[in-house]
C-alpha cells in the first residue's frame, strides 16, 4: 500500500510564474491538507480539502488555490510566484482523528 | 485552535529516556494533543496522540496533566535515529474542519 506521494520532488520557477504541485493521498484517505514549510520553520497550514471542497484555510493569500479530484488526489496552485514562496510544500492525508500521514514534500525554489 | 509552546532545543544521551515538554494552556475540551517528528528533509511522522488519558505505543509514551494544560512526550530509550524536530500540536481532530497549527518544535539531539 503506497503512502502519500507528491510530485514533482523539486521545482525551480521564476518570479511571476505559476506552479502546480500534486498529491496522491494514502489509500482509503479522503482528506488532504497542504502545508508550506520555510527553512528552519514549522509547517504552516495552507488549506484542507474534503469531498472536493476547501474545508478550512490558513492565512495565505488568494494566490494559493487548490483542488481535490473525485479520486481524492489534490493539487496546489500558486500564482504570481514571489521569492518568499520558496519552501518545502507538504501534503498530508487523513481519514479520521487518529493521525495525519505526510508525503515527502516538493521543494520549490523561486528565483 | 490552541497554541502550543515547546523548548527550542534539547539533548539527551543515547539509551536514556528523552522527555519533551509541551505547554498548551488554552486547549479546549474537545482538542487532542498530537506529537509528530520531522527528520531532516523528510515529511513529519506521526508519533502519538491523546485527549485526557496517558497513552503508550511502540514509539513513545504521552503523559497529559490532569488539567490538560501541558504534556510530556517520552522516548524511553533514545537512539541516534531519534534525532529530529519534535512538534506538539493541538486541535479537535482531522475529521473536523479545524486548523492545524504547528509551532517551531523542539530540536532533539541525541549524543552518543
PDB file of C-alpha atoms in Angstrom:
ATOM      1  CA  UNK A   1       0.000   0.000   0.000  1.00  0.00           C
ATOM      2  CA  UNK A   2       1.573   3.257  -1.147  1.00  0.00           C
ATOM      3  CA  UNK A   3       1.704   6.097   1.277  1.00  0.00           C
ATOM      4  CA  UNK A   4       1.238   9.737   0.379  1.00  0.00           C
ATOM      5  CA  UNK A   5       3.038  10.638  -2.827  1.00  0.00           C
ATOM      6  CA  UNK A   6       3.900  14.081  -4.148  1.00  0.00           C
ATOM      7  CA  UNK A   7       5.208  15.339  -7.437  1.00  0.00           C
ATOM      8  CA  UNK A   8       7.483  16.770  -8.512  1.00  0.00           C
ATOM      9  CA  UNK A   9      10.242  16.294  -5.935  1.00  0.00           C
ATOM     10  CA  UNK A  10      11.992  19.530  -6.798  1.00  0.00           C
ATOM     11  CA  UNK A  11      10.990  22.518  -8.878  1.00  0.00           C
ATOM     12  CA  UNK A  12      12.635  25.763  -9.876  1.00  0.00           C
ATOM     13  CA  UNK A  13      10.485  28.662 -11.063  1.00  0.00           C
ATOM     14  CA  UNK A  14      10.960  32.340 -11.823  1.00  0.00           C
ATOM     15  CA  UNK A  15       9.203  35.196 -10.053  1.00  0.00           C
ATOM     16  CA  UNK A  16       5.772  35.868 -11.530  1.00  0.00           C
ATOM     17  CA  UNK A  17       5.305  32.365 -12.861  1.00  0.00           C
ATOM     18  CA  UNK A  18       2.640  29.898 -11.796  1.00  0.00           C
ATOM     19  CA  UNK A  19       3.192  26.434 -10.348  1.00  0.00           C
ATOM     20  CA  UNK A  20       1.080  23.335  -9.759  1.00  0.00           C
ATOM     21  CA  UNK A  21       2.011  20.712  -7.199  1.00  0.00           C
ATOM     22  CA  UNK A  22       0.340  17.332  -6.975  1.00  0.00           C
ATOM     23  CA  UNK A  23      -0.516  14.954  -4.179  1.00  0.00           C
ATOM     24  CA  UNK A  24      -1.964  11.471  -4.043  1.00  0.00           C
ATOM     25  CA  UNK A  25      -3.311  10.522  -0.607  1.00  0.00           C
ATOM     26  CA  UNK A  26      -2.819   7.249   1.181  1.00  0.00           C
ATOM     27  CA  UNK A  27      -5.291   4.615   0.066  1.00  0.00           C
ATOM     28  CA  UNK A  28      -8.600   4.984   1.864  1.00  0.00           C
ATOM     29  CA  UNK A  29      -7.998   8.581   2.925  1.00  0.00           C
ATOM     30  CA  UNK A  30     -10.469  11.243   1.856  1.00  0.00           C
ATOM     31  CA  UNK A  31      -8.988  14.394   3.389  1.00  0.00           C
ATOM     32  CA  UNK A  32      -5.947  16.224   2.063  1.00  0.00           C
ATOM     33  CA  UNK A  33      -4.146  19.105   3.738  1.00  0.00           C
ATOM     34  CA  UNK A  34      -1.382  21.278   2.348  1.00  0.00           C
ATOM     35  CA  UNK A  35       1.421  22.953   4.290  1.00  0.00           C
ATOM     36  CA  UNK A  36       4.228  25.351   3.485  1.00  0.00           C
ATOM     37  CA  UNK A  37       7.476  24.911   5.384  1.00  0.00           C
ATOM     38  CA  UNK A  38      10.119  27.587   5.090  1.00  0.00           C
ATOM     39  CA  UNK A  39      13.674  26.734   6.014  1.00  0.00           C
ATOM     40  CA  UNK A  40      14.056  26.387   9.779  1.00  0.00           C
ATOM     41  CA  UNK A  41      10.349  26.838  10.472  1.00  0.00           C
ATOM     42  CA  UNK A  42       7.494  24.515  11.325  1.00  0.00           C
ATOM     43  CA  UNK A  43       4.921  23.623   8.658  1.00  0.00           C
ATOM     44  CA  UNK A  44       2.319  26.349   8.079  1.00  0.00           C
ATOM     45  CA  UNK A  45      -1.204  25.199   7.271  1.00  0.00           C
ATOM     46  CA  UNK A  46      -2.407  26.386   3.866  1.00  0.00           C
ATOM     47  CA  UNK A  47      -5.754  24.636   3.439  1.00  0.00           C
ATOM     48  CA  UNK A  48      -7.591  21.359   3.725  1.00  0.00           C
ATOM     49  CA  UNK A  49      -9.798  19.604   1.173  1.00  0.00           C
ATOM     50  CA  UNK A  50     -12.587  17.181   1.880  1.00  0.00           C
ATOM     51  CA  UNK A  51     -15.201  15.916  -0.568  1.00  0.00           C
ATOM     52  CA  UNK A  52     -13.696  18.149  -3.265  1.00  0.00           C
ATOM     53  CA  UNK A  53     -14.346  21.286  -1.219  1.00  0.00           C
ATOM     54  CA  UNK A  54     -11.966  23.561   0.660  1.00  0.00           C
ATOM     55  CA  UNK A  55     -12.981  22.965   4.241  1.00  0.00           C
ATOM     56  CA  UNK A  56     -10.518  25.136   6.135  1.00  0.00           C
ATOM     57  CA  UNK A  57      -7.913  27.686   5.189  1.00  0.00           C
ATOM     58  CA  UNK A  58      -4.887  29.179   6.864  1.00  0.00           C
ATOM     59  CA  UNK A  59      -3.566  32.716   6.487  1.00  0.00           C
ATOM     60  CA  UNK A  60      -2.441  32.512   2.893  1.00  0.00           C
ATOM     61  CA  UNK A  61      -3.348  34.908   0.070  1.00  0.00           C
ATOM     62  CA  UNK A  62      -5.662  34.024  -2.783  1.00  0.00           C
ATOM     63  CA  UNK A  63      -2.627  33.350  -4.961  1.00  0.00           C
ATOM     64  CA  UNK A  64      -2.691  29.963  -3.266  1.00  0.00           C
ATOM     65  CA  UNK A  65      -5.518  27.805  -4.517  1.00  0.00           C
ATOM     66  CA  UNK A  66      -6.250  24.138  -4.660  1.00  0.00           C
ATOM     67  CA  UNK A  67      -8.413  21.414  -5.968  1.00  0.00           C
ATOM     68  CA  UNK A  68      -9.421  17.930  -4.959  1.00  0.00           C
ATOM     69  CA  UNK A  69     -10.478  15.362  -7.512  1.00  0.00           C
ATOM     70  CA  UNK A  70     -13.079  12.594  -7.165  1.00  0.00           C
ATOM     71  CA  UNK A  71     -10.288  10.078  -6.518  1.00  0.00           C
ATOM     72  CA  UNK A  72      -9.226  12.297  -3.560  1.00  0.00           C
ATOM     73  CA  UNK A  73      -5.946  13.374  -5.136  1.00  0.00           C
ATOM     74  CA  UNK A  74      -5.222  17.060  -4.890  1.00  0.00           C
ATOM     75  CA  UNK A  75      -3.386  19.932  -6.500  1.00  0.00           C
ATOM     76  CA  UNK A  76      -1.918  23.081  -5.030  1.00  0.00           C
ATOM     77  CA  UNK A  77      -1.617  26.044  -7.377  1.00  0.00           C
ATOM     78  CA  UNK A  78       0.381  29.152  -6.669  1.00  0.00           C
ATOM     79  CA  UNK A  79       0.112  32.157  -8.999  1.00  0.00           C
ATOM     80  CA  UNK A  80       2.405  35.142  -9.392  1.00  0.00           C
ATOM     81  CA  UNK A  81       5.253  33.491  -7.539  1.00  0.00           C
ATOM     82  CA  UNK A  82       7.324  35.543  -5.132  1.00  0.00           C
ATOM     83  CA  UNK A  83      10.795  34.832  -3.842  1.00  0.00           C
ATOM     84  CA  UNK A  84       9.211  34.251  -0.428  1.00  0.00           C
ATOM     85  CA  UNK A  85       7.227  31.336  -1.797  1.00  0.00           C
ATOM     86  CA  UNK A  86      10.400  29.276  -1.868  1.00  0.00           C
ATOM     87  CA  UNK A  87       9.778  26.471   0.591  1.00  0.00           C
ATOM     88  CA  UNK A  88       9.067  22.791   1.098  1.00  0.00           C
ATOM     89  CA  UNK A  89       5.410  22.103   0.318  1.00  0.00           C
ATOM     90  CA  UNK A  90       3.968  19.205   2.224  1.00  0.00           C
ATOM     91  CA  UNK A  91       0.812  17.278   1.567  1.00  0.00           C
ATOM     92  CA  UNK A  92      -0.847  15.188   4.268  1.00  0.00           C
ATOM     93  CA  UNK A  93      -3.813  12.862   4.135  1.00  0.00           C
ATOM     94  CA  UNK A  94      -6.101  11.577   6.843  1.00  0.00           C
ATOM     95  CA  UNK A  95      -9.262   9.606   7.325  1.00  0.00           C
ATOM     96  CA  UNK A  96     -10.182  10.010  10.945  1.00  0.00           C
ATOM     97  CA  UNK A  97      -8.872  11.532  14.134  1.00  0.00           C
ATOM     98  CA  UNK A  98      -6.066   9.051  14.591  1.00  0.00           C
ATOM     99  CA  UNK A  99      -3.253  10.611  12.606  1.00  0.00           C
ATOM    100  CA  UNK A 100      -2.130  12.506   9.562  1.00  0.00           C
ATOM    101  CA  UNK A 101       0.216  10.943   7.021  1.00  0.00           C
ATOM    102  CA  UNK A 102       2.672  13.271   5.321  1.00  0.00           C
ATOM    103  CA  UNK A 103       4.266  12.958   1.940  1.00  0.00           C
ATOM    104  CA  UNK A 104       7.962  13.638   1.300  1.00  0.00           C
ATOM    105  CA  UNK A 105       7.234  17.133   0.053  1.00  0.00           C
ATOM    106  CA  UNK A 106       8.022  19.211  -3.012  1.00  0.00           C
ATOM    107  CA  UNK A 107      10.945  21.597  -2.746  1.00  0.00           C
ATOM    108  CA  UNK A 108      10.060  24.804  -4.634  1.00  0.00           C
ATOM    109  CA  UNK A 109      12.737  27.344  -5.392  1.00  0.00           C
ATOM    110  CA  UNK A 110      11.717  30.711  -6.835  1.00  0.00           C
ATOM    111  CA  UNK A 111      14.478  32.734  -8.458  1.00  0.00           C
TER     112      UNK A 111
ATOM    113  CA  UNK B   1      -7.112  26.093  17.942  1.00  0.00           C
ATOM    114  CA  UNK B   2      -4.790  26.173  20.900  1.00  0.00           C
ATOM    115  CA  UNK B   3      -1.282  27.445  20.552  1.00  0.00           C
ATOM    116  CA  UNK B   4       1.453  25.244  21.969  1.00  0.00           C
ATOM    117  CA  UNK B   5       4.855  26.215  23.289  1.00  0.00           C
ATOM    118  CA  UNK B   6       7.926  23.999  23.376  1.00  0.00           C
ATOM    119  CA  UNK B   7      11.599  24.470  24.215  1.00  0.00           C
ATOM    120  CA  UNK B   8      13.651  25.319  21.158  1.00  0.00           C
ATOM    121  CA  UNK B   9      16.173  22.543  21.695  1.00  0.00           C
ATOM    122  CA  UNK B  10      17.087  19.682  23.992  1.00  0.00           C
ATOM    123  CA  UNK B  11      19.677  16.985  24.110  1.00  0.00           C
ATOM    124  CA  UNK B  12      19.740  13.510  25.581  1.00  0.00           C
ATOM    125  CA  UNK B  13      22.289  10.713  25.948  1.00  0.00           C
ATOM    126  CA  UNK B  14      21.778   7.642  23.825  1.00  0.00           C
ATOM    127  CA  UNK B  15      19.982   4.904  25.739  1.00  0.00           C
ATOM    128  CA  UNK B  16      18.414   7.304  28.196  1.00  0.00           C
ATOM    129  CA  UNK B  17      14.807   8.475  28.268  1.00  0.00           C
ATOM    130  CA  UNK B  18      14.103  11.690  26.396  1.00  0.00           C
ATOM    131  CA  UNK B  19      11.344  13.791  27.951  1.00  0.00           C
ATOM    132  CA  UNK B  20       9.969  16.530  25.724  1.00  0.00           C
ATOM    133  CA  UNK B  21       7.580  19.017  27.340  1.00  0.00           C
ATOM    134  CA  UNK B  22       4.770  20.961  25.709  1.00  0.00           C
ATOM    135  CA  UNK B  23       2.527  23.673  27.101  1.00  0.00           C
ATOM    136  CA  UNK B  24      -0.993  24.038  25.733  1.00  0.00           C
ATOM    137  CA  UNK B  25      -2.628  26.157  28.421  1.00  0.00           C
ATOM    138  CA  UNK B  26      -5.507  27.340  26.203  1.00  0.00           C
ATOM    139  CA  UNK B  27      -6.503  23.914  24.965  1.00  0.00           C
ATOM    140  CA  UNK B  28     -10.245  23.374  24.790  1.00  0.00           C
ATOM    141  CA  UNK B  29     -12.131  20.318  25.956  1.00  0.00           C
ATOM    142  CA  UNK B  30     -12.528  18.690  22.570  1.00  0.00           C
ATOM    143  CA  UNK B  31      -8.953  19.202  21.387  1.00  0.00           C
ATOM    144  CA  UNK B  32      -6.453  16.389  21.209  1.00  0.00           C
ATOM    145  CA  UNK B  33      -2.717  16.660  21.721  1.00  0.00           C
ATOM    146  CA  UNK B  34      -0.706  15.237  18.820  1.00  0.00           C
ATOM    147  CA  UNK B  35       3.010  14.700  18.523  1.00  0.00           C
ATOM    148  CA  UNK B  36       4.914  14.469  15.265  1.00  0.00           C
ATOM    149  CA  UNK B  37       8.575  14.443  14.462  1.00  0.00           C
ATOM    150  CA  UNK B  38      10.471  15.515  11.392  1.00  0.00           C
ATOM    151  CA  UNK B  39      13.803  14.083  10.462  1.00  0.00           C
ATOM    152  CA  UNK B  40      15.852  16.350   8.245  1.00  0.00           C
ATOM    153  CA  UNK B  41      14.299  16.935   4.811  1.00  0.00           C
ATOM    154  CA  UNK B  42      11.531  14.379   5.297  1.00  0.00           C
ATOM    155  CA  UNK B  43       7.802  14.839   5.865  1.00  0.00           C
ATOM    156  CA  UNK B  44       6.641  14.848   9.500  1.00  0.00           C
ATOM    157  CA  UNK B  45       5.943  11.455  11.042  1.00  0.00           C
ATOM    158  CA  UNK B  46       3.098  10.795  13.464  1.00  0.00           C
ATOM    159  CA  UNK B  47       4.192   9.597  16.904  1.00  0.00           C
ATOM    160  CA  UNK B  48       1.237   9.545  19.272  1.00  0.00           C
ATOM    161  CA  UNK B  49      -1.854  11.462  20.342  1.00  0.00           C
ATOM    162  CA  UNK B  50      -4.195  11.686  23.312  1.00  0.00           C
ATOM    163  CA  UNK B  51      -7.138  13.534  24.804  1.00  0.00           C
ATOM    164  CA  UNK B  52      -7.105  13.083  28.562  1.00  0.00           C
ATOM    165  CA  UNK B  53      -5.520   9.786  29.447  1.00  0.00           C
ATOM    166  CA  UNK B  54      -1.886   8.850  29.177  1.00  0.00           C
ATOM    167  CA  UNK B  55      -1.078   6.898  26.045  1.00  0.00           C
ATOM    168  CA  UNK B  56       1.652   4.484  25.038  1.00  0.00           C
ATOM    169  CA  UNK B  57       2.560   2.893  21.744  1.00  0.00           C
ATOM    170  CA  UNK B  58       5.596   1.222  20.249  1.00  0.00           C
ATOM    171  CA  UNK B  59       7.315   4.550  19.691  1.00  0.00           C
ATOM    172  CA  UNK B  60       6.636   6.613  22.786  1.00  0.00           C
ATOM    173  CA  UNK B  61       4.510   7.483  25.786  1.00  0.00           C
ATOM    174  CA  UNK B  62       2.389  10.587  26.192  1.00  0.00           C
ATOM    175  CA  UNK B  63       1.714  11.972  29.644  1.00  0.00           C
ATOM    176  CA  UNK B  64      -1.041  14.612  29.845  1.00  0.00           C
ATOM    177  CA  UNK B  65      -1.534  16.571  33.063  1.00  0.00           C
ATOM    178  CA  UNK B  66      -4.887  16.356  34.773  1.00  0.00           C
ATOM    179  CA  UNK B  67      -5.746  19.959  33.863  1.00  0.00           C
ATOM    180  CA  UNK B  68      -4.641  19.221  30.273  1.00  0.00           C
ATOM    181  CA  UNK B  69      -2.568  22.383  30.137  1.00  0.00           C
ATOM    182  CA  UNK B  70       0.659  20.543  29.422  1.00  0.00           C
ATOM    183  CA  UNK B  71       2.004  17.225  28.268  1.00  0.00           C
ATOM    184  CA  UNK B  72       5.268  15.322  28.001  1.00  0.00           C
ATOM    185  CA  UNK B  73       6.402  13.032  25.231  1.00  0.00           C
ATOM    186  CA  UNK B  74       8.691  10.290  26.480  1.00  0.00           C
ATOM    187  CA  UNK B  75      11.029   8.336  24.243  1.00  0.00           C
ATOM    188  CA  UNK B  76      12.021   5.572  26.653  1.00  0.00           C
ATOM    189  CA  UNK B  77      15.379   4.568  25.177  1.00  0.00           C
ATOM    190  CA  UNK B  78      16.614   7.262  22.835  1.00  0.00           C
ATOM    191  CA  UNK B  79      18.792   6.270  19.888  1.00  0.00           C
ATOM    192  CA  UNK B  80      20.711   8.348  17.385  1.00  0.00           C
ATOM    193  CA  UNK B  81      17.849   7.812  14.932  1.00  0.00           C
ATOM    194  CA  UNK B  82      15.580   9.788  17.248  1.00  0.00           C
ATOM    195  CA  UNK B  83      17.455  12.987  16.401  1.00  0.00           C
ATOM    196  CA  UNK B  84      14.746  15.165  14.856  1.00  0.00           C
ATOM    197  CA  UNK B  85      12.495  18.165  15.373  1.00  0.00           C
ATOM    198  CA  UNK B  86       9.518  17.225  17.540  1.00  0.00           C
ATOM    199  CA  UNK B  87       6.230  19.085  17.152  1.00  0.00           C
ATOM    200  CA  UNK B  88       3.397  19.203  19.654  1.00  0.00           C
ATOM    201  CA  UNK B  89       0.103  20.413  18.203  1.00  0.00           C
ATOM    202  CA  UNK B  90      -3.445  20.516  19.458  1.00  0.00           C
ATOM    203  CA  UNK B  91      -6.668  20.519  17.527  1.00  0.00           C
ATOM    204  CA  UNK B  92     -10.041  18.895  17.513  1.00  0.00           C
ATOM    205  CA  UNK B  93      -9.279  16.149  15.058  1.00  0.00           C
ATOM    206  CA  UNK B  94      -8.785  15.687  11.356  1.00  0.00           C
ATOM    207  CA  UNK B  95     -12.394  14.776  10.772  1.00  0.00           C
ATOM    208  CA  UNK B  96     -13.441  18.250  11.769  1.00  0.00           C
ATOM    209  CA  UNK B  97     -12.876  21.489   9.989  1.00  0.00           C
ATOM    210  CA  UNK B  98     -10.185  22.660  12.356  1.00  0.00           C
ATOM    211  CA  UNK B  99      -6.962  24.419  11.532  1.00  0.00           C
ATOM    212  CA  UNK B 100      -3.823  22.535  12.320  1.00  0.00           C
ATOM    213  CA  UNK B 101      -1.162  24.840  13.703  1.00  0.00           C
ATOM    214  CA  UNK B 102       2.441  23.732  14.050  1.00  0.00           C
ATOM    215  CA  UNK B 103       4.822  25.731  16.198  1.00  0.00           C
ATOM    216  CA  UNK B 104       8.571  25.768  15.753  1.00  0.00           C
ATOM    217  CA  UNK B 105       9.030  22.477  17.606  1.00  0.00           C
ATOM    218  CA  UNK B 106      11.864  21.149  19.759  1.00  0.00           C
ATOM    219  CA  UNK B 107      15.097  20.134  18.089  1.00  0.00           C
ATOM    220  CA  UNK B 108      16.183  16.981  19.927  1.00  0.00           C
ATOM    221  CA  UNK B 109      19.805  15.932  19.660  1.00  0.00           C
ATOM    222  CA  UNK B 110      20.873  12.514  20.861  1.00  0.00           C
ATOM    223  CA  UNK B 111      24.514  12.293  21.871  1.00  0.00           C
ATOM    224  CA  UNK B 112      26.405   9.001  21.711  1.00  0.00           C
TER     225      UNK B 112
END
